[in-house]
mmCIF file of C-alpha atoms and ligand atoms in Angstrom:
data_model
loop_
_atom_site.group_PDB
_atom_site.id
_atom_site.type_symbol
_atom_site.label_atom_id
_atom_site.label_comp_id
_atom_site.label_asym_id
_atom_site.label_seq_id
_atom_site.Cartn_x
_atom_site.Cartn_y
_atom_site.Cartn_z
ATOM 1 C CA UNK A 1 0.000 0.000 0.000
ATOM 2 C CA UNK A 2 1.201 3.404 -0.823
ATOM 3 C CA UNK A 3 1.808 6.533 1.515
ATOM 4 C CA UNK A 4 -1.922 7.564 2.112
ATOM 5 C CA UNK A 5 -2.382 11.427 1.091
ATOM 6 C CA UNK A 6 -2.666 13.579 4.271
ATOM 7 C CA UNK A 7 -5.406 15.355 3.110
ATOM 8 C CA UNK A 8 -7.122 11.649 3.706
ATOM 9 C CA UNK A 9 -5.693 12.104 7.346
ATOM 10 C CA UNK A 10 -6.215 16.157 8.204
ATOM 11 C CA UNK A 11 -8.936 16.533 6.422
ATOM 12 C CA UNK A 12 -11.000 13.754 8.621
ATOM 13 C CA UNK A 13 -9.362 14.972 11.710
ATOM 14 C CA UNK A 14 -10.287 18.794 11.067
ATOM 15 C CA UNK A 15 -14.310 18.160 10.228
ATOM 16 C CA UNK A 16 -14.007 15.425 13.578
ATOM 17 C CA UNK A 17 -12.239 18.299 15.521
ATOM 18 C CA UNK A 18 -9.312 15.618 16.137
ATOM 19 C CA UNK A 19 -5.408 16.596 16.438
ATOM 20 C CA UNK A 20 -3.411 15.168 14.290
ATOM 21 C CA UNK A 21 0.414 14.209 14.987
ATOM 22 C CA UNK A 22 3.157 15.519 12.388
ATOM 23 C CA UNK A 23 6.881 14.431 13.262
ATOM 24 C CA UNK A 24 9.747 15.633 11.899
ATOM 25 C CA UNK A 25 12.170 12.760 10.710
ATOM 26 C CA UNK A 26 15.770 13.225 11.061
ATOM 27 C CA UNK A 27 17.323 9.451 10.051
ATOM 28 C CA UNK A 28 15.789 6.254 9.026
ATOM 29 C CA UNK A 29 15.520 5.367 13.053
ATOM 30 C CA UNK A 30 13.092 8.415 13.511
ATOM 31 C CA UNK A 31 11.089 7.293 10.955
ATOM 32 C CA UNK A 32 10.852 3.696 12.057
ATOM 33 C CA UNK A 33 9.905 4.763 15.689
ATOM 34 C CA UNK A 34 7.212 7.041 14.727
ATOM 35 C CA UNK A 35 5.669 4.674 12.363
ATOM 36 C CA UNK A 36 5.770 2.302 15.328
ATOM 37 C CA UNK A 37 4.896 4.526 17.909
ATOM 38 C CA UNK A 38 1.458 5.654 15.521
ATOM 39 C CA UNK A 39 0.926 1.901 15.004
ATOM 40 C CA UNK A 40 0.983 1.347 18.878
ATOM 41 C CA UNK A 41 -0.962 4.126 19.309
ATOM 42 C CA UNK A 42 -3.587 3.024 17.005
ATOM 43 C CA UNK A 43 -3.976 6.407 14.755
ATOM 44 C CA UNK A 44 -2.827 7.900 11.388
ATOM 45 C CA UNK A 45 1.002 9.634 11.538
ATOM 46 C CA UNK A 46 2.734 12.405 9.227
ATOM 47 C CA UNK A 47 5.964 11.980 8.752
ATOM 48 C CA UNK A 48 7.597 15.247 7.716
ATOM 49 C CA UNK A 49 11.140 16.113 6.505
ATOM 50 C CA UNK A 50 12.665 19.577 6.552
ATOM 51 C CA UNK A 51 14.500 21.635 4.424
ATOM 52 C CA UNK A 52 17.330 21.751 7.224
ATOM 53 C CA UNK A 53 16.932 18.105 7.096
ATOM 54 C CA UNK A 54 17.612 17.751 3.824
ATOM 55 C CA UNK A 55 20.487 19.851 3.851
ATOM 56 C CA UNK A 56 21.725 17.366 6.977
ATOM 57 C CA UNK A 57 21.475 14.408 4.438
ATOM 58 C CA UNK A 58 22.748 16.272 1.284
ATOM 59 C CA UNK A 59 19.854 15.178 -0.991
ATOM 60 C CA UNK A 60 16.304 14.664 -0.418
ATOM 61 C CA UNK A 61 15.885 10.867 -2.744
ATOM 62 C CA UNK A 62 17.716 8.569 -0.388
ATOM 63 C CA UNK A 63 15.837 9.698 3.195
ATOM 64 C CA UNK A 64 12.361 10.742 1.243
ATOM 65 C CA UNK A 65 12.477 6.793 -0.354
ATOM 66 C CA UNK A 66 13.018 5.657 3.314
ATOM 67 C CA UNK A 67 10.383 7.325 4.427
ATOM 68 C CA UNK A 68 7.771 6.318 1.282
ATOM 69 C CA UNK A 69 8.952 2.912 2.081
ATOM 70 C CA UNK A 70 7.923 2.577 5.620
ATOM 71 C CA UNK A 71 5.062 4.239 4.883
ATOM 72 C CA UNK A 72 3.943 1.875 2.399
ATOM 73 C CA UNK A 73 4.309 -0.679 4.862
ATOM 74 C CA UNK A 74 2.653 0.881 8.008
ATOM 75 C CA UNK A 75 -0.389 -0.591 9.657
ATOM 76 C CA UNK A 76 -1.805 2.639 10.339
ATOM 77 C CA UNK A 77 -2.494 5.566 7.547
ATOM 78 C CA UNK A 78 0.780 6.899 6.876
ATOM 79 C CA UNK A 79 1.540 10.548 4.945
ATOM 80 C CA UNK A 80 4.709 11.649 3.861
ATOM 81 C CA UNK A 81 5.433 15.656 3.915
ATOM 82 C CA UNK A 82 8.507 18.267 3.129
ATOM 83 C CA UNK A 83 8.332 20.718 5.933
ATOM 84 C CA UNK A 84 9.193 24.647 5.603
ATOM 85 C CA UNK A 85 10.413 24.430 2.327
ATOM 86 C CA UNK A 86 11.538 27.926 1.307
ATOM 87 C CA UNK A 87 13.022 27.068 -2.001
ATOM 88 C CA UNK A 88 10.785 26.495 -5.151
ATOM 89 C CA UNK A 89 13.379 23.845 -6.280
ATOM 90 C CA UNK A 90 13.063 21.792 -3.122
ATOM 91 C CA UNK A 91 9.061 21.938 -3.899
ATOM 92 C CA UNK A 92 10.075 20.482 -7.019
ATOM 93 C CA UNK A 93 12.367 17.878 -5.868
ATOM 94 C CA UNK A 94 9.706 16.667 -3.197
ATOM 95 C CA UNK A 95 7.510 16.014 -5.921
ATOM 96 C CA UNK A 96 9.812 13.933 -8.186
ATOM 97 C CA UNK A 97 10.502 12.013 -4.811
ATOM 98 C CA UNK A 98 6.896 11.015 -4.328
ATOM 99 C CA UNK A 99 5.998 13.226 -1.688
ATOM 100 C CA UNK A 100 2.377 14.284 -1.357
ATOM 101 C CA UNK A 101 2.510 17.280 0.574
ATOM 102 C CA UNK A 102 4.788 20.108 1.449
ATOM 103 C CA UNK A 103 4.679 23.538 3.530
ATOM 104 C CA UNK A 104 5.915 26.240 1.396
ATOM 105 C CA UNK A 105 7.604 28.962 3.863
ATOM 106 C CA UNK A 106 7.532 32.152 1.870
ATOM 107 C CA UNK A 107 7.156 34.063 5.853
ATOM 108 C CA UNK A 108 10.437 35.797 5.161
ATOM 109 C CA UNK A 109 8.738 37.720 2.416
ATOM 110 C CA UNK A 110 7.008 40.764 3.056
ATOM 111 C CA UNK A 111 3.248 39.916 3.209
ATOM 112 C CA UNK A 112 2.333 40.602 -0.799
ATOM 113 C CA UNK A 113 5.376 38.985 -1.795
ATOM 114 C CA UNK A 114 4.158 36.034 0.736
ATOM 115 C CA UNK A 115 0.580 35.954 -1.034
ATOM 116 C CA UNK A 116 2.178 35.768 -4.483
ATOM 117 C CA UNK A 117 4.660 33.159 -4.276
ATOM 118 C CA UNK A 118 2.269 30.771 -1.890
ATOM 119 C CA UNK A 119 -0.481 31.120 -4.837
ATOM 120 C CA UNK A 120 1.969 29.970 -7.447
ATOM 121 C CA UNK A 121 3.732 27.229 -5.472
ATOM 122 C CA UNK A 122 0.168 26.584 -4.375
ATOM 123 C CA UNK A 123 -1.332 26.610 -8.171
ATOM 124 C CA UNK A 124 1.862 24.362 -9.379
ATOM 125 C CA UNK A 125 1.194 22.166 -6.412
ATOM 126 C CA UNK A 126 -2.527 21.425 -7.442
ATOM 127 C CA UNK A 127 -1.847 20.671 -10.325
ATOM 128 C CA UNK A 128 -0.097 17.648 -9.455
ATOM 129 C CA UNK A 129 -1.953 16.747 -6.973
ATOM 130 C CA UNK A 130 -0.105 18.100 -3.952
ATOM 131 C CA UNK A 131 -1.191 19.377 -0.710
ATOM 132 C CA UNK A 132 0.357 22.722 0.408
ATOM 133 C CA UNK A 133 0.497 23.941 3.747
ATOM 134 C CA UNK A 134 1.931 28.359 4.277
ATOM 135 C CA UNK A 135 1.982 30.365 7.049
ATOM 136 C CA UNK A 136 1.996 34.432 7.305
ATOM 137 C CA UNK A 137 4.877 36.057 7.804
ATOM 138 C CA UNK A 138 6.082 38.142 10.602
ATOM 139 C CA UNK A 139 3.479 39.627 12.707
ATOM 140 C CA UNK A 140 4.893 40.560 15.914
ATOM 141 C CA UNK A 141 7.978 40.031 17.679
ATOM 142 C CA UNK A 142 11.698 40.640 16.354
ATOM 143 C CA UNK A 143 12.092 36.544 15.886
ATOM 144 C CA UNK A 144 9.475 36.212 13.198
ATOM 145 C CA UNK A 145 6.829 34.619 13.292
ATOM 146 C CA UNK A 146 7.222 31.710 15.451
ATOM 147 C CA UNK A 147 8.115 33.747 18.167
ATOM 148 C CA UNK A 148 6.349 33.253 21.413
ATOM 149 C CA UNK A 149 5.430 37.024 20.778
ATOM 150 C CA UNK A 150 3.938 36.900 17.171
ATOM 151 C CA UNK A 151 0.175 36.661 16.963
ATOM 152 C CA UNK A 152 -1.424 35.557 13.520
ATOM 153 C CA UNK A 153 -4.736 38.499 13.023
ATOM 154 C CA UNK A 154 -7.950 36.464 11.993
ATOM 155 C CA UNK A 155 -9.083 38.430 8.988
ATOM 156 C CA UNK A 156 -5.299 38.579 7.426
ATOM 157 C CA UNK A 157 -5.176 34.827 8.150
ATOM 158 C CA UNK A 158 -8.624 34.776 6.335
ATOM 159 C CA UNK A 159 -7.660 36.930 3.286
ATOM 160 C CA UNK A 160 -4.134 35.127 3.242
ATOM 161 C CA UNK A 161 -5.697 31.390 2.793
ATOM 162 C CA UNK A 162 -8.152 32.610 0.576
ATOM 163 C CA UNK A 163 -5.353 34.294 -2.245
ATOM 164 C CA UNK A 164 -3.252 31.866 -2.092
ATOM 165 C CA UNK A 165 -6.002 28.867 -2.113
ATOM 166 C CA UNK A 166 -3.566 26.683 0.279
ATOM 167 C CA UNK A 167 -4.997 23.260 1.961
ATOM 168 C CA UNK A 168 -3.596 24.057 5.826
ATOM 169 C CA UNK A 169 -2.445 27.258 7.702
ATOM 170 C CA UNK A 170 0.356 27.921 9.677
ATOM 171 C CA UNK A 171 -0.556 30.449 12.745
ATOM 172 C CA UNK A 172 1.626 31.933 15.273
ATOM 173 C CA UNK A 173 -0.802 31.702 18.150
ATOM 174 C CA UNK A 174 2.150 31.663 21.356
ATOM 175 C CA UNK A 175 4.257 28.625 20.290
ATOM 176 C CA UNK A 176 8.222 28.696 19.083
ATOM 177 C CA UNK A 177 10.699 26.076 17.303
ATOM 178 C CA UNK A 178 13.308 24.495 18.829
ATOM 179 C CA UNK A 179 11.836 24.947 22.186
ATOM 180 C CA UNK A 180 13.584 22.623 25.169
ATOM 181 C CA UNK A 181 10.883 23.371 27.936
ATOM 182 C CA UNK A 182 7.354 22.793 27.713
ATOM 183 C CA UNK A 183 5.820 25.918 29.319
ATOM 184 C CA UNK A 184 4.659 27.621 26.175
ATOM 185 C CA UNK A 185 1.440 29.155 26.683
ATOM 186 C CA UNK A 186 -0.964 29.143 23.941
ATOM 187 C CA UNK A 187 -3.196 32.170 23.081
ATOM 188 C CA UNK A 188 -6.466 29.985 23.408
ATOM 189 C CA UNK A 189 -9.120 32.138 22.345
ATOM 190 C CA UNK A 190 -6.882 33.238 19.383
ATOM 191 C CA UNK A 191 -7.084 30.051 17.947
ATOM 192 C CA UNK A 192 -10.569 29.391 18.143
ATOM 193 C CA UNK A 193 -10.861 33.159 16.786
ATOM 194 C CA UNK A 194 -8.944 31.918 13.537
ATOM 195 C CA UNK A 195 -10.729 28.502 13.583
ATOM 196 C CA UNK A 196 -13.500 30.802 13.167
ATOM 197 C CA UNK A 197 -12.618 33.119 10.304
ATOM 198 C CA UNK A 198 -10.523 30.201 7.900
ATOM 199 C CA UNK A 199 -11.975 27.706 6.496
ATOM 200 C CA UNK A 200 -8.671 25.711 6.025
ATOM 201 C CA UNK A 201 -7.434 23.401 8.752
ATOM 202 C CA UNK A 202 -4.951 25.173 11.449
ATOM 203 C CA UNK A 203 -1.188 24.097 11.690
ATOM 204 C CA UNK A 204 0.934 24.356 15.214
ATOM 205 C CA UNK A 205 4.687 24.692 14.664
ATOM 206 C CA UNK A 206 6.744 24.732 17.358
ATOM 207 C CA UNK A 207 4.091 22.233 19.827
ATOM 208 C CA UNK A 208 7.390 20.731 21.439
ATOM 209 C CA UNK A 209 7.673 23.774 23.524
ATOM 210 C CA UNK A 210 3.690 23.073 24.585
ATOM 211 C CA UNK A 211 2.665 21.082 27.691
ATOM 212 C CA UNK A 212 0.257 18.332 26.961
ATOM 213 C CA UNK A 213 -2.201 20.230 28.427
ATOM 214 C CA UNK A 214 -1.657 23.078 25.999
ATOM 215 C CA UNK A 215 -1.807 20.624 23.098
ATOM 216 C CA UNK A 216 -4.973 19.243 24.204
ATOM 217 C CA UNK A 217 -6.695 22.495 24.826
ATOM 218 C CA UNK A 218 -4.959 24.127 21.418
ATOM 219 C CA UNK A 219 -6.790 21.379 19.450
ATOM 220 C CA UNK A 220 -10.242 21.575 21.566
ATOM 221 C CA UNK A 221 -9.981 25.082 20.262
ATOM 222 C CA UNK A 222 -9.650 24.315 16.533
ATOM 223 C CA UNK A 223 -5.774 23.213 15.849
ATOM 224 C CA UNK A 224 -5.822 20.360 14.087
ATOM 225 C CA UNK A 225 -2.023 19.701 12.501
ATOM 226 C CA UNK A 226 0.327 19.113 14.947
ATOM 227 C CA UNK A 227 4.073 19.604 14.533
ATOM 228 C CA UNK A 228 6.694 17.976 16.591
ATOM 229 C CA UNK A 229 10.445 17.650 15.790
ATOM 230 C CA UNK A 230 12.536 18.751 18.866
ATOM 231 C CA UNK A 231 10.545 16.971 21.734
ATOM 232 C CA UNK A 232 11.111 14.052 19.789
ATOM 233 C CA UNK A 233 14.974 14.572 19.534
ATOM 234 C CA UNK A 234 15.069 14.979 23.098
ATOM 235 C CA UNK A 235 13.714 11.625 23.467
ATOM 236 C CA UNK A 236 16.075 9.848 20.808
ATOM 237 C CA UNK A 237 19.170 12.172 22.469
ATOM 238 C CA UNK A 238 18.457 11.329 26.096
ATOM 239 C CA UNK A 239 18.329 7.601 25.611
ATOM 240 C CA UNK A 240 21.865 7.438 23.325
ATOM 241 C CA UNK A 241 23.389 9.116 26.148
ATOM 242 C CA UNK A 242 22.508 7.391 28.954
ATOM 243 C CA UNK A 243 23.180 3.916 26.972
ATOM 244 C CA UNK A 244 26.751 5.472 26.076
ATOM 245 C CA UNK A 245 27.030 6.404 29.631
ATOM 246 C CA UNK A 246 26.265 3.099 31.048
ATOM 247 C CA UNK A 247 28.318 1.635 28.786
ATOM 248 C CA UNK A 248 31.755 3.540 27.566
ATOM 249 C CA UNK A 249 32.568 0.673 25.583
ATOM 250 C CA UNK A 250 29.675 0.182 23.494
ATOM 251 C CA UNK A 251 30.797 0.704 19.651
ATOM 252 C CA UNK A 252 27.791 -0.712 18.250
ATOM 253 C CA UNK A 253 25.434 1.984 16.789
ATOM 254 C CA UNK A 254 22.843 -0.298 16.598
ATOM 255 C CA UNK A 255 22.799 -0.968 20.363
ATOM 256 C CA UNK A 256 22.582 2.616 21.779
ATOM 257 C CA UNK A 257 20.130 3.286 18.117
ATOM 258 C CA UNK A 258 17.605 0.722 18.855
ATOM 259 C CA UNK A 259 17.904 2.946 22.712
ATOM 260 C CA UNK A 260 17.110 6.087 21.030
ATOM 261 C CA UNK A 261 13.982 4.796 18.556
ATOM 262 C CA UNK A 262 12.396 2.905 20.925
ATOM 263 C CA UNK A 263 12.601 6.149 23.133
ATOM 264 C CA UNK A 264 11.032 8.102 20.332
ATOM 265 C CA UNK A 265 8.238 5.563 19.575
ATOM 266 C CA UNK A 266 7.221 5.547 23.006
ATOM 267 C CA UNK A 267 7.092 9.485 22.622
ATOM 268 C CA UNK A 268 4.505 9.437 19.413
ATOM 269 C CA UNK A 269 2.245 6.940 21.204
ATOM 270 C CA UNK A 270 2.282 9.245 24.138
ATOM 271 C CA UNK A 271 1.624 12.326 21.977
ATOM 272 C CA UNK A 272 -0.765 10.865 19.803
ATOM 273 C CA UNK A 273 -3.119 9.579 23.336
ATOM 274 C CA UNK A 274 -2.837 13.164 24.033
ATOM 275 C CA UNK A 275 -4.400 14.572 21.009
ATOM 276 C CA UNK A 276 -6.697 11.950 20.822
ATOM 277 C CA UNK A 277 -8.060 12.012 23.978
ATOM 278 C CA UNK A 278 -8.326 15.895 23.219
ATOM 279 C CA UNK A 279 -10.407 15.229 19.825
ATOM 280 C CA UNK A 280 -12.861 13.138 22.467
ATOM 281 C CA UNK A 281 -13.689 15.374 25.021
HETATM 282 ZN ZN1 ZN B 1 7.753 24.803 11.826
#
């Protein structure tokens, strides 16, 4: 069985009010162990792959095949997604690799420049077939918009989805990347403002910095895309080095490896209980 199309996964989840879990892949292991962790969890997975990622592996093929490959062979529906892409050729490349979705990250462009570049990656994305997730671009706060400062505005958030005709928005609603703690706190009634206004389904970047409580809550209130990369890398990183610092000795990747995945996959079963149990209530 192929990689299912995530707009068979978000789309469901958004009309159900359900969260859905989006994790960002770094190697093969990553991959495996959210696979897993979705099938122990019982529910549909994204796995998503970023431009930074990319640059990590030198080429998109080799990881993206990986990743349609374990896909194909999941038990649970499985999509397979470029994240912040900010390049056109990247776009390109993920869809000569397969890929059925990609976030286009034009937020570095001033807000017209935004609209117009979205709409055409958007258009050339349609017509293959390809989902396309954007975001705005900086709305508040010197760090861009995924600072913990920026705040997406409902009716630009409106007017935005509607030139560019993307599938899924981006919002800056309190979250930021690469956060290590969890005590993010999200602007609540925000998000159920912009629930309100866009008829698109709402994308969280940055959720790793977000208690569970916060995740819950953000997708009672109308988030339904859920992104996680650095909460999981905690997970794979804090396993590897307590195995290597149990055992100095240990030269076998695979050993301290098979540490870090199972450590992840018991992170996206976790995560994916959380949201669900949100999507319930
Ligand atoms: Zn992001």
């Amino acid at each position: 069985m192929p990689a299912v199309a995530i707009s068979e996964i978000v789309g469901p989840a958004s009309t159900a009010g359900r969260g859905v879990g989006a994790f960002n892949v770094i190697g093969i292991e990553h991959a495996e162990a959210i696979v897993a962790g979705a099938e122990a969890a019982g529910a549909p997975v994204v796995l998503a792959i970023s431009q930074n990622c990319v640059a990590y592996h030198g080429a998109l093929e080799p990881i993206a095949a990986a990743m349609l490959a374990l896909a194909g062979a999941a038990a649970v529906p499985v999509a397979v997604h470029l994240d912040h892409a900010t390049g056109e050729d990247l776009v390109r490349a993920a869809a000569d690799a397969g890929l059925g979705s990609v976030m286009y990250d034009a937020s570095g462009l001033p807000y017209a420049g935004n609209v117009a570049a979205t709409a055409r990656v958007s258009r050339w994305c349609h017509d293959r077939g390809i989902w396309t997730e954007a975001e705005l671009g900086e709305i508040g706060g010197k760090d861009g918009v995924h600072s913990p400062r920026a705040r997406t505005r409902p009716d630009q958030a409106a007017a935005y989805a509607a030139a560019t005709g993307v599938d899924a928005l981006a919002v800056a609603v309190g979250s930021s990347h690469a956060m290590l703690t969890r005590d993010a706190v999200l602007d609540l009634g925000l998000i159920a403002r912009i629930h309100q206004a866009v008829p698109v389904p709402l994308v969280l970047h940055g959720s790793s910095g977000v208690p569970d409580e916060g995740l819950a809550a953000a997708v009672t209130a109308g988030m339904t895309k859920i992104n996680v990369a650095t909460q999981l890398n905690k997970a794979f990183t804090a396993a590897v080095r307590a195995r290597l610092a149990a055992d100095p000795a240990l030269v076998d990747p695979r050993r301290y490896g098979a540490d870090g995945r199972d450590a992840v996959a018991r992170e996206v079963t976790r995560l994916l209980q959380v949201l669900r149990a949100a999507g319930t209530c």
